[in-house]
Coordinates of C-alpha atoms in Angstrom, one line a residue:
X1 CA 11.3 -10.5 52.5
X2 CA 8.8 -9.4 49.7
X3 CA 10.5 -6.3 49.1
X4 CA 13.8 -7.8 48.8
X5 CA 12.5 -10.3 46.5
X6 CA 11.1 -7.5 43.8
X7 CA 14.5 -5.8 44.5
X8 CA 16.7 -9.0 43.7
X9 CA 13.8 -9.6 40.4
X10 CA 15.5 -6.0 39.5
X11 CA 18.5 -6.6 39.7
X12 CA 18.4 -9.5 37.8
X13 CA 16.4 -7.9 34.9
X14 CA 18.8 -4.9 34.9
X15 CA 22.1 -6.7 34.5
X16 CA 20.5 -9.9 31.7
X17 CA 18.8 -7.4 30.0
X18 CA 21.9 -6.3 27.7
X19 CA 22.1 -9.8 26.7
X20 CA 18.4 -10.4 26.0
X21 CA 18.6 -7.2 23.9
X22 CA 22.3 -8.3 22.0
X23 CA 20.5 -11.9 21.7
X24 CA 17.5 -10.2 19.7
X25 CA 20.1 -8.4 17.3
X26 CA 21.8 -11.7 16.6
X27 CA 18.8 -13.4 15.7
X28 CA 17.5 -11.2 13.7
X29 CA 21.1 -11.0 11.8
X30 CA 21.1 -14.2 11.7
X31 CA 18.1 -14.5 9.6
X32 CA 20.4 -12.4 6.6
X33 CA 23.6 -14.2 7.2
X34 CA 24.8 -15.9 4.5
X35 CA 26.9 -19.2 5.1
X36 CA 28.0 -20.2 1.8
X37 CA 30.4 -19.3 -0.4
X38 CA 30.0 -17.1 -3.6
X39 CA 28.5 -14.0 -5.0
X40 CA 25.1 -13.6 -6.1
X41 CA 26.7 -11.7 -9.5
X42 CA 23.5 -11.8 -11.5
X43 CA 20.4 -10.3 -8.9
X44 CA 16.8 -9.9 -10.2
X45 CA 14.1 -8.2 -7.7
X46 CA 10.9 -8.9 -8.9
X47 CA 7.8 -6.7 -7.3
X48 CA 4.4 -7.2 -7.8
X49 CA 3.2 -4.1 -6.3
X50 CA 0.0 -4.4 -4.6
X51 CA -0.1 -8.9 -4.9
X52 CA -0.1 -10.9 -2.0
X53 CA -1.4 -14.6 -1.9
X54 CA -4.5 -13.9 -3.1
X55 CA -3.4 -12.2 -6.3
X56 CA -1.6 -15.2 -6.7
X57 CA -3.6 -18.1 -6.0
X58 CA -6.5 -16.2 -8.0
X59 CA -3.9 -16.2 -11.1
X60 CA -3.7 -19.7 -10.6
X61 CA -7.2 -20.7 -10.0
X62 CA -7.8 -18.7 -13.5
X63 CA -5.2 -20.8 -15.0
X64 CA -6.5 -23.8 -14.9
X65 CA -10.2 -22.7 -14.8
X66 CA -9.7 -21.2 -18.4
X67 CA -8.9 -24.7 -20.1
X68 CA -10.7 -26.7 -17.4
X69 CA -13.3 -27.7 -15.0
X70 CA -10.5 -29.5 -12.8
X71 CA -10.5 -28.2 -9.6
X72 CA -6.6 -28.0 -10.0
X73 CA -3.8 -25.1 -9.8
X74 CA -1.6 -24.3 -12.3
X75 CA 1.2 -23.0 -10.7
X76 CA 2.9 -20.1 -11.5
X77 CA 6.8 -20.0 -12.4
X78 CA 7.8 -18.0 -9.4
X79 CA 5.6 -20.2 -7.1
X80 CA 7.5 -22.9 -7.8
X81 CA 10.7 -21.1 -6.4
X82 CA 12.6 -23.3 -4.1
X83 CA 12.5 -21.3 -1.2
X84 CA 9.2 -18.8 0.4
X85 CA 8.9 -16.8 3.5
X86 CA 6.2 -14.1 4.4
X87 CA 7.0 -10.9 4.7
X88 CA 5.5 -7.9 7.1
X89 CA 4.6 -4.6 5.9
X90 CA 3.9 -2.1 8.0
X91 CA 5.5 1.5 8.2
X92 CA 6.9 3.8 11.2
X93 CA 3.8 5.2 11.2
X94 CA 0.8 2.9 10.1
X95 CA 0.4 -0.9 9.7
X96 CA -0.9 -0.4 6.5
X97 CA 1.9 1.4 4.2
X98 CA 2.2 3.0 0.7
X99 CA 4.1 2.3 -1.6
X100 CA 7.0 4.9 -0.9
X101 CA 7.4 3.6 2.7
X102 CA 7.3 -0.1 1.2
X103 CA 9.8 0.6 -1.1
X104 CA 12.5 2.5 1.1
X105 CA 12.0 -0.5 3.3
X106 CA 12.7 -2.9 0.5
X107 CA 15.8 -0.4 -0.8
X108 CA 17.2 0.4 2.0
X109 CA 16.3 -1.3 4.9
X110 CA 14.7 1.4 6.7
X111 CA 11.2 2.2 8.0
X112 CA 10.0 5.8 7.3
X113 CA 6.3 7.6 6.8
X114 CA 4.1 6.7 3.9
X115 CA 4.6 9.1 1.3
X116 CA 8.5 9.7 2.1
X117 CA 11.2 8.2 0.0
X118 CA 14.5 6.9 1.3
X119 CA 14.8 9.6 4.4
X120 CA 13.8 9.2 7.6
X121 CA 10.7 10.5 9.2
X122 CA 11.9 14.0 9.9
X123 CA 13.0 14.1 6.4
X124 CA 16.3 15.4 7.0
X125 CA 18.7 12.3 7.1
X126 CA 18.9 10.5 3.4
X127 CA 19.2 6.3 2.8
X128 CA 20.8 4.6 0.3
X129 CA 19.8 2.5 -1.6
X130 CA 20.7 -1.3 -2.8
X131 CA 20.9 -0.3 -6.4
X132 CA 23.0 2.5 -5.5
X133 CA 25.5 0.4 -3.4
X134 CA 25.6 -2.0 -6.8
X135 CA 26.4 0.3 -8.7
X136 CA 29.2 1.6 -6.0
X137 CA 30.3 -2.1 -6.2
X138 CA 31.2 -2.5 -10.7
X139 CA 27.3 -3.4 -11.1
X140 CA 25.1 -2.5 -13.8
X141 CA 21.7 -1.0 -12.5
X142 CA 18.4 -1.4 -14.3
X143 CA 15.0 -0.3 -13.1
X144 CA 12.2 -1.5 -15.1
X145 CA 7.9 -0.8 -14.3
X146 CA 4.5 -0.9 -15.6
X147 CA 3.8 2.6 -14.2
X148 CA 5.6 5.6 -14.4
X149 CA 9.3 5.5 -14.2
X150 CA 9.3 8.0 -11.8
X151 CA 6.5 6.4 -9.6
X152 CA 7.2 5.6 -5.8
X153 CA 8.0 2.3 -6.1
X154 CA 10.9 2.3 -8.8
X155 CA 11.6 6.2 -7.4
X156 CA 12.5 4.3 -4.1
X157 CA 15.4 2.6 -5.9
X158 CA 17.4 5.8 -7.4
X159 CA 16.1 9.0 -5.4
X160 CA 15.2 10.4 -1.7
X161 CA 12.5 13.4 -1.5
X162 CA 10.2 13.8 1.2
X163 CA 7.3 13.4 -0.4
X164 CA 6.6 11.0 -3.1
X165 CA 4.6 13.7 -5.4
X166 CA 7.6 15.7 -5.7
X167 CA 7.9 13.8 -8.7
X168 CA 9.7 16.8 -11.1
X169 CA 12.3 16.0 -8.3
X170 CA 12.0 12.5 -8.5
X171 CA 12.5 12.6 -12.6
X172 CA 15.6 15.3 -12.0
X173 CA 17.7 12.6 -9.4
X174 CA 17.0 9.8 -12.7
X175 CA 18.3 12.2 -15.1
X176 CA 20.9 12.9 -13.0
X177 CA 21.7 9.5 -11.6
X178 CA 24.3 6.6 -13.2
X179 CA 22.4 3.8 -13.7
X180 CA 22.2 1.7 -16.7
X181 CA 19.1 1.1 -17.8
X182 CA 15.6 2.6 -17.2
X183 CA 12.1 1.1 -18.9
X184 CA 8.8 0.7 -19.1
X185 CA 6.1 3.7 -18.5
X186 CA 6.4 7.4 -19.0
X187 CA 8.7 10.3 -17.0
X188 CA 5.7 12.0 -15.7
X189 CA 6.0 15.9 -15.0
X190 CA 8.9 16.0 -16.7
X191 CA 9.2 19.8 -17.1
X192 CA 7.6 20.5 -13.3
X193 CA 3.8 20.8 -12.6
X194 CA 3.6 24.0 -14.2
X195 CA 5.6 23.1 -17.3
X196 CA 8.0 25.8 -16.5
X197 CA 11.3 23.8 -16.0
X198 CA 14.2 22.6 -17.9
X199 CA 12.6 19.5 -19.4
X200 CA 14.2 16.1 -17.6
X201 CA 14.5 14.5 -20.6
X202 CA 16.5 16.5 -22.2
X203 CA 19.1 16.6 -19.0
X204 CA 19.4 13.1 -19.1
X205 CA 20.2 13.3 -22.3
X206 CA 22.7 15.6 -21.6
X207 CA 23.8 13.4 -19.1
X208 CA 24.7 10.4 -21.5
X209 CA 21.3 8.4 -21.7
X210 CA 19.6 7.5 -24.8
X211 CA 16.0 8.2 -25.0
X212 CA 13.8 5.8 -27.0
X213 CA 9.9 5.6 -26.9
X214 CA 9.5 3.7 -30.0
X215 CA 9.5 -0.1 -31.0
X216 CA 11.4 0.7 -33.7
X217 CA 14.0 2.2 -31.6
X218 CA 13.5 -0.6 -28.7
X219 CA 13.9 -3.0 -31.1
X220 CA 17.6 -1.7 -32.4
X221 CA 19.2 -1.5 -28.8
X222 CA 22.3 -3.7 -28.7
X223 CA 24.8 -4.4 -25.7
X224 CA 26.9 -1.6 -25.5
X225 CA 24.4 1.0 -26.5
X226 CA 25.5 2.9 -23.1
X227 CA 22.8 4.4 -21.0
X228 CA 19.2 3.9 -22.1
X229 CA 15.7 4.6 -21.0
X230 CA 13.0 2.8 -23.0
X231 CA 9.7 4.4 -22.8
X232 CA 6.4 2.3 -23.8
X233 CA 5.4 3.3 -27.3
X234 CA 1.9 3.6 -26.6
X235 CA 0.5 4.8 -22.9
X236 CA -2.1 4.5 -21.0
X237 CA -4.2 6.0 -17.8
X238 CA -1.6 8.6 -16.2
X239 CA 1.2 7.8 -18.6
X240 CA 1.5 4.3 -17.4
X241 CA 2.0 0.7 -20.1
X242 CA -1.1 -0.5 -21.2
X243 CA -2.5 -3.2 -18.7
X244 CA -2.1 -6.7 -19.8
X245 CA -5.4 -7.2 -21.1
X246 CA -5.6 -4.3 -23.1
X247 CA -1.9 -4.8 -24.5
X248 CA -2.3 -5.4 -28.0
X249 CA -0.1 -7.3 -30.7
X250 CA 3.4 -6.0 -31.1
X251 CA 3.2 -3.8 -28.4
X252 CA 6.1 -4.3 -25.7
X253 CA 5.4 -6.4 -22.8
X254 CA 7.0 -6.4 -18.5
X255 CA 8.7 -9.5 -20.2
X256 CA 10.1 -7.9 -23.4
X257 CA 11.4 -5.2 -21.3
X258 CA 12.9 -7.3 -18.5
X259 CA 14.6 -9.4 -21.4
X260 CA 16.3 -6.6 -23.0
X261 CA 17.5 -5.3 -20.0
X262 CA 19.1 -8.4 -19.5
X263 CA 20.8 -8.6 -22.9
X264 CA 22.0 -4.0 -21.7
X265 CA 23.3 -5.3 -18.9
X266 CA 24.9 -8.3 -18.9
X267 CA 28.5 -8.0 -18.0
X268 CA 31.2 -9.6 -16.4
X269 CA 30.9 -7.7 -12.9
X270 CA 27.2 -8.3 -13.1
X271 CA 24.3 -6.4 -12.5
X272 CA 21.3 -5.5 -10.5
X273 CA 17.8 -5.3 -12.1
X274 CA 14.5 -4.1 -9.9
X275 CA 11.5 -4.9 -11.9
X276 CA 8.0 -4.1 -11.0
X277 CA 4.6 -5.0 -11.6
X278 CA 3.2 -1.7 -11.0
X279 CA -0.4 -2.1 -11.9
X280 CA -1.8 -4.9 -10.2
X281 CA -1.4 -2.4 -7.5
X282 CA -3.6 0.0 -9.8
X283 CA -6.2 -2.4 -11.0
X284 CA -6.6 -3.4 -7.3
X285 CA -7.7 0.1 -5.8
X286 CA -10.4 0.2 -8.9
X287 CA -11.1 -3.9 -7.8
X288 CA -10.5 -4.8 -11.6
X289 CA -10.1 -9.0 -10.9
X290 CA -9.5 -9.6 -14.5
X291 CA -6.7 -6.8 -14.9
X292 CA -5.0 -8.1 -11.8
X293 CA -5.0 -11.4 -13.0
X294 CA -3.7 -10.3 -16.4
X295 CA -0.7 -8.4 -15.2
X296 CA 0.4 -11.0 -12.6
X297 CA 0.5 -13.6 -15.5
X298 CA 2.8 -11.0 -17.3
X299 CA 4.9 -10.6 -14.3
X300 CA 5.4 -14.3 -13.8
X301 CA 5.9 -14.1 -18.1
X302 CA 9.0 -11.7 -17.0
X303 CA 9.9 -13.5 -14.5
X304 CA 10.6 -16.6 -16.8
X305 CA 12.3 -14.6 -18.8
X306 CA 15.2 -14.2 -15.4
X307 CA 15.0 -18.0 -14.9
X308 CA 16.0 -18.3 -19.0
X309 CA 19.1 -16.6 -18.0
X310 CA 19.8 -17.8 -14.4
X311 CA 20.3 -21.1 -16.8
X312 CA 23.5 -19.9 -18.1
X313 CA 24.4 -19.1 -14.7
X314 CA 23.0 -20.8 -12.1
X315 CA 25.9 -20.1 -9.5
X316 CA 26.0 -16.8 -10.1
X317 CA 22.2 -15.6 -10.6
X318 CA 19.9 -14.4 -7.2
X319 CA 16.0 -14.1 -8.5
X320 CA 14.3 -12.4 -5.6
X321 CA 10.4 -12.3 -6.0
X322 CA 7.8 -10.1 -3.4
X323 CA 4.9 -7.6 -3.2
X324 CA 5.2 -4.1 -1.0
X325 CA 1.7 -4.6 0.1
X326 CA -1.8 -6.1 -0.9
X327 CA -4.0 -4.1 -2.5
X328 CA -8.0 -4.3 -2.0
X329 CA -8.5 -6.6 0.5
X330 CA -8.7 -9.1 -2.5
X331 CA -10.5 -12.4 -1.8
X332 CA -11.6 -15.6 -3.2
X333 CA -14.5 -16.0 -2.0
X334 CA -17.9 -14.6 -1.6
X335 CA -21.3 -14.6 -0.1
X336 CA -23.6 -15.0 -2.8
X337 CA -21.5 -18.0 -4.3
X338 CA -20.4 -19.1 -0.9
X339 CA -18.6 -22.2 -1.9
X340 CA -18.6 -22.0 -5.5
X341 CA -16.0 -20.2 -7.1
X342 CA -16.3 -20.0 -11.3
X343 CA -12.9 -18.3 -12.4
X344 CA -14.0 -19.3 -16.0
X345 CA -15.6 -16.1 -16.2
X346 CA -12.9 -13.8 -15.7
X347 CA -11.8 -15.4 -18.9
X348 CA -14.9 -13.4 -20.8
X349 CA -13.4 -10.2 -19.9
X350 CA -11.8 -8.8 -22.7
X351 CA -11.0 -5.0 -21.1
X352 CA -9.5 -3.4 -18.4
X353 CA -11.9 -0.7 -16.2
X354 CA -9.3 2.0 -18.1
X355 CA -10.2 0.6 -21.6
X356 CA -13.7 0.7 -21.2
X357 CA -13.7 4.5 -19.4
X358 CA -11.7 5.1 -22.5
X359 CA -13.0 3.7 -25.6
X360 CA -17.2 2.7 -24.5
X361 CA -18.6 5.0 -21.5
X362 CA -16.3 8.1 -22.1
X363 CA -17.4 8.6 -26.0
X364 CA -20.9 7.8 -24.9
X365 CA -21.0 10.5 -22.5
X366 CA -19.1 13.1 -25.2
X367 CA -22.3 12.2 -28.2
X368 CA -25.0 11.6 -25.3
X369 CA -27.2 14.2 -23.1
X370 CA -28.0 13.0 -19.6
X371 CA -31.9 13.0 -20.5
X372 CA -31.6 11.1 -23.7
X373 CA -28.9 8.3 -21.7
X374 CA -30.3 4.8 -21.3
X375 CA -28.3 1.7 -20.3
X376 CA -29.4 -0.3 -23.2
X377 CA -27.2 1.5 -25.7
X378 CA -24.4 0.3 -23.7
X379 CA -25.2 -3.7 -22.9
X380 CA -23.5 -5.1 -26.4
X381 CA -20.2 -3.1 -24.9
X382 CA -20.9 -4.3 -21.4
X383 CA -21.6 -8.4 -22.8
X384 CA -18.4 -7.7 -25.0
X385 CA -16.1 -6.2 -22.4
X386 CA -16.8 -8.1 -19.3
X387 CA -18.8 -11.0 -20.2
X388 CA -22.2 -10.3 -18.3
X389 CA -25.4 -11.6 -19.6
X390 CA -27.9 -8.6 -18.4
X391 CA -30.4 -11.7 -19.0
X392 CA -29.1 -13.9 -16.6
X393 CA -28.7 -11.3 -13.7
X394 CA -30.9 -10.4 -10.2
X395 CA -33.2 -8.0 -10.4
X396 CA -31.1 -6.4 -7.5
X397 CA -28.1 -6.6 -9.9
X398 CA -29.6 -4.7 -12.4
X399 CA -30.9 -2.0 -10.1
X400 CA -27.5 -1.3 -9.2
X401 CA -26.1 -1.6 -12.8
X402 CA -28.7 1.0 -13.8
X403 CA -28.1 3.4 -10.2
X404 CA -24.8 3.6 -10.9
X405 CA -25.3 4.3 -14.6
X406 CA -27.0 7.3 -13.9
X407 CA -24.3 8.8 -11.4
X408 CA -22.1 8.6 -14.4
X409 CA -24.1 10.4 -16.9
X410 CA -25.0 13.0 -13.7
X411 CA -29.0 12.2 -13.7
X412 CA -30.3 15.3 -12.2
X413 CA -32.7 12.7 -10.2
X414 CA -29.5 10.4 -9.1
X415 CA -27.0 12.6 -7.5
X416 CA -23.4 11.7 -5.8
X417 CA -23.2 12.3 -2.0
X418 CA -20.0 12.5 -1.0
X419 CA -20.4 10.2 2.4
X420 CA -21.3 7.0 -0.5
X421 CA -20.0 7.7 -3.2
X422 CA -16.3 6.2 -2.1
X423 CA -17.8 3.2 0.0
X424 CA -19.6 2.3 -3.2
X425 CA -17.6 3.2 -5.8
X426 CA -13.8 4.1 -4.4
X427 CA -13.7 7.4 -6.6
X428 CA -13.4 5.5 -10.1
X429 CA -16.5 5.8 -12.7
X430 CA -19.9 4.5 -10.9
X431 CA -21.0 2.3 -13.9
X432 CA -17.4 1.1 -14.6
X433 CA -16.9 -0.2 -10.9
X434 CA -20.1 -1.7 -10.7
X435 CA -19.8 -3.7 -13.7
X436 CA -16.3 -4.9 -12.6
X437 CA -18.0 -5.6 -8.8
X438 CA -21.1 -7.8 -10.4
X439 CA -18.4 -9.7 -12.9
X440 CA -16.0 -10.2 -10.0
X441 CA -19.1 -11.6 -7.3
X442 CA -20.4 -14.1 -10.5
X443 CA -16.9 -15.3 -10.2
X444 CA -17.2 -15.9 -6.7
X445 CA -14.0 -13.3 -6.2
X446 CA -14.3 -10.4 -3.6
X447 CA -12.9 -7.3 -2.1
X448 CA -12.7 -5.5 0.8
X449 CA -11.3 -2.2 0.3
X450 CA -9.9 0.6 -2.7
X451 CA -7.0 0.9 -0.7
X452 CA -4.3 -0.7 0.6
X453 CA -4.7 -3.7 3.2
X454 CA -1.9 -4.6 6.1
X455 CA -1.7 -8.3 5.6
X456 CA 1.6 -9.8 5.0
X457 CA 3.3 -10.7 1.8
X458 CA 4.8 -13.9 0.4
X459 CA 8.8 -13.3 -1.3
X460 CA 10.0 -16.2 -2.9
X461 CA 13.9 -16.6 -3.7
X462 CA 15.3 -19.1 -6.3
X463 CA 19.2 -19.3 -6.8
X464 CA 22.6 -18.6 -5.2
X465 CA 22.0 -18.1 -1.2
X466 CA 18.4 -18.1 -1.8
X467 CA 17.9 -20.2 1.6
X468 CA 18.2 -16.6 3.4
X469 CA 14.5 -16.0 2.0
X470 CA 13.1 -18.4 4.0
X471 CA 11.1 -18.0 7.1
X472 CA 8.7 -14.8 8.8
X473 CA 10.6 -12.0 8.6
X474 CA 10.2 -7.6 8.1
X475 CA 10.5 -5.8 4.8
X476 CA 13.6 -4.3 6.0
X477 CA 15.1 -8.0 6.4
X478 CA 14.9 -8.1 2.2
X479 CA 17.4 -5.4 2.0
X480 CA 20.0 -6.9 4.3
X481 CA 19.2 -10.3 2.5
X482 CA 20.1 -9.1 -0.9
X483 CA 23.3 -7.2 0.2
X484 CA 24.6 -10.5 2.2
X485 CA 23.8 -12.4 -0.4
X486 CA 25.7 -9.7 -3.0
X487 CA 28.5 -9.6 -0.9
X488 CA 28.0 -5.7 -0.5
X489 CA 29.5 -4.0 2.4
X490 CA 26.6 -1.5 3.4
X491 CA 26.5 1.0 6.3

């Protein structure tokens, strides 16, 4: 009777099985099916690379804190977005992806190996991408980032190469490719890592674009121009905009690029415009609070700049907002504030870990033998740059402060090992990160890693079928969202 039992269990399990599994794939295309009427015409994807809700809520903590003692948030433009949902991250092959897995995922729908862009994980078959099938569709295509135009994240909207540092590769397929509109950092290897190619600038040229890496020249673009990428006058670490807080007056902002990609591209079949935040993902592996904060305030500044326009079109206009991962294992919180947070110090930093490599510890080391180093020449730079009062610190803090000083002017009797030296200072400058560490702690802010973290993301959506975004769903899911709610038919 037993036996017959399991048997008949079987059975049962065998023949409802096809419907369990069709029941899964309906639910799950449910989630992207769009049951109004109308064409998002006008679509913005906004990515903060490397922010999730703590990059967030610690920009809006910092808000407030800045002008107030209030324990209040000031809520960020995009945060007020009608509709939020959280978002999963993981890869095919770890839970915690990259950035070139995160954005094939967002681009195409797919899951493949960190590193890889738009193919699969034996690298053979190639994905397309939203932008592409928007531009297939009468669209206008910009791509607009922080970083390097030819970085994974806005790579992952207009190439496929199996490996995210074939980036001569990566700046050939922009050259080469139709879109509209390109703008913000540098093109990065552009004549191959050994200099020895045909220079990619010079076949997009051929190829129709116009090349501009002035204000001057920004400044002149009109409508109609025809095919442009805009280059940051002035760069920064690895060819990348200057971070937010180091920005200086006149210089080009996320926001003054998002805007006049909006005024290249506005048309009457619409466009498509990927923008990203590139370096809150950058200023998280180095643990920089302040430069986070700084750049996620100048994404939700180009943000506002898409709501301005989704104004004069507010049946018409999709505004899409997400991360591809967190970055740092970012926290409010930590142990020797425990409930205390003080955010108003953040506002005393007044450089980016880049700026002060750059203009304070690098020239320092350049004029300064290790013998003849000694902290003290460097605490005006320190109190001027990130705020801290040497007087008001721990004696342990100071013991660190001066340790990892004298791994960065290589004290012949303070030497890096190789088994601390990334625990304690993730790779970056050992007095840079430990200043940024004891700044971040006073604020009662802390991190957990100089990597990337696995914890979901929020996406916010504000506009025509933006009731899609809603809910708990993959990274893949943002893909089919976009092309339902375009009206794209995608393979």
């Amino acid at each position: 009777m037993k036996k017959n039992f399991f048997v008949f269990l079987f059975i049962l399990a065998f023949v409802f099985q096809p419907l369990y599994a069709k029941g899964n794939v309906e639910n799950k295309s449910a989630v992207n099916t769009v049951t109004g009427e109308g064409q998002a015409k006008y679509v913005f994807l906004f990515i903060g690379d490397g922010m999730a809700m703590t990059q967030i809520t610690s920009s809006e903590v910092f808000s407030t804190a800045r002008s107030s003692k209030d324990i209040n948030i000031t809520r960020l433009g995009f945060t007020g977005f009608p509709i939020a949902g959280l978002t999963t991250t993981h890869d095919a092959g770890t839970f915690i992806t990259d950035s070139a897995s995160a954005g094939t995922a967002l681009s195409t729908g797919n899951k493949t190996l960190s590193g890889v862009i738009n193919m699969d994980t034996a690298r053979k078959q190639k994905f397309k991408t939203i932008a592409e099938y928007a531009k297939d569709a009468g669209m206008k295509v910009g791509i607009v980032t922080t970083v390097t135009l030819n970085h994974a994240t806005p790579a992952s909207f207009y190439s496929k190469v199996p490996s995210r540092n074939d980036m001569y590769d990566i700046a050939v397929q922009l050259a080469q490719s139709d879109f509209d509109y390109f703008a913000g950092g540098a093109i990065v290897q552009r004549k191959g890592r050994n200099g020895d190619q045909r220079d990619a600038v010079e076949i997009a040229k051929a190829n129709g674009f116009t090349y501009i890496d002035t204000r001057a020249g920004f400044n002149a673009l009109r409508p109609g121009a025809g095919k442009v990428i805009a280059v940051s006058e002035r760069l920064q670490d690895s060819e990348a905009m200057p971070y937010e807080i180091d920005r200086k007056s006149g210089e080009i902002s996320l926001a003054g690029f998002t805007g006049k990609g909006i005024e290249l591209l506005d048309n009457p079949n619409g466009f498509f415009m990927m923008v990203e935040a590139g370096k809150i993902d950058w200023a998280g592996h180095a643990n920089d609070a302040g430069a986070v904060i700084h750049d996620v305030l100048a994404f939700d500044a180009a943000i506002r700049t898409a709501l301005d326009f989704a104004k004069k079109h507010p049946n018409e206009t999709l505004i899409v907002v997400t991360g591809d991962h967190e970055t740092g294992g970012m926290t409010i919180g930590f142990a020797g504030t425990q409930y205390d947070t003080f955010f108003d110090k953040v506002a005393l930093q007044t450089r980016s870990y880049v700026a002060f490599d750059e203009e304070v510890l690098k020239p320092y080391k350049a004029r300064t033998a290790p013998s003849a180093a000694r902290l003290t020449d460097l605490i005006p730079a320190i109190r001027q740059s990130f705020g801290i009062n040497f007087d008001t610190l721990t004696p342990v803090q100071k013991e660190q402060i001066e340790f990892a000083f004298q791994r960065s002017m290589g004290s012949e009797q303070v030497r890096s090992f190789a088994e601390d030296q990334y625990l304690l200072y993730g790779g970056y400058e050992p007095l840079t990160v430990k200043l940024t560490q004891v700044m971040n702690q006073s604020a009662g802010i802390g991190w957990t890693s100089y990597a990337h973290t696995g914890v979901p993301v929020p996406t916010f959506a504000s506009g025509i079928h933006q009731e899609i975004f809603g809910g708990y769903y993959d990274n893949t899911d943002i893909f089919h969202k976009l092309a339902n709610a375009m009206r794209l038919k995608v393979n």
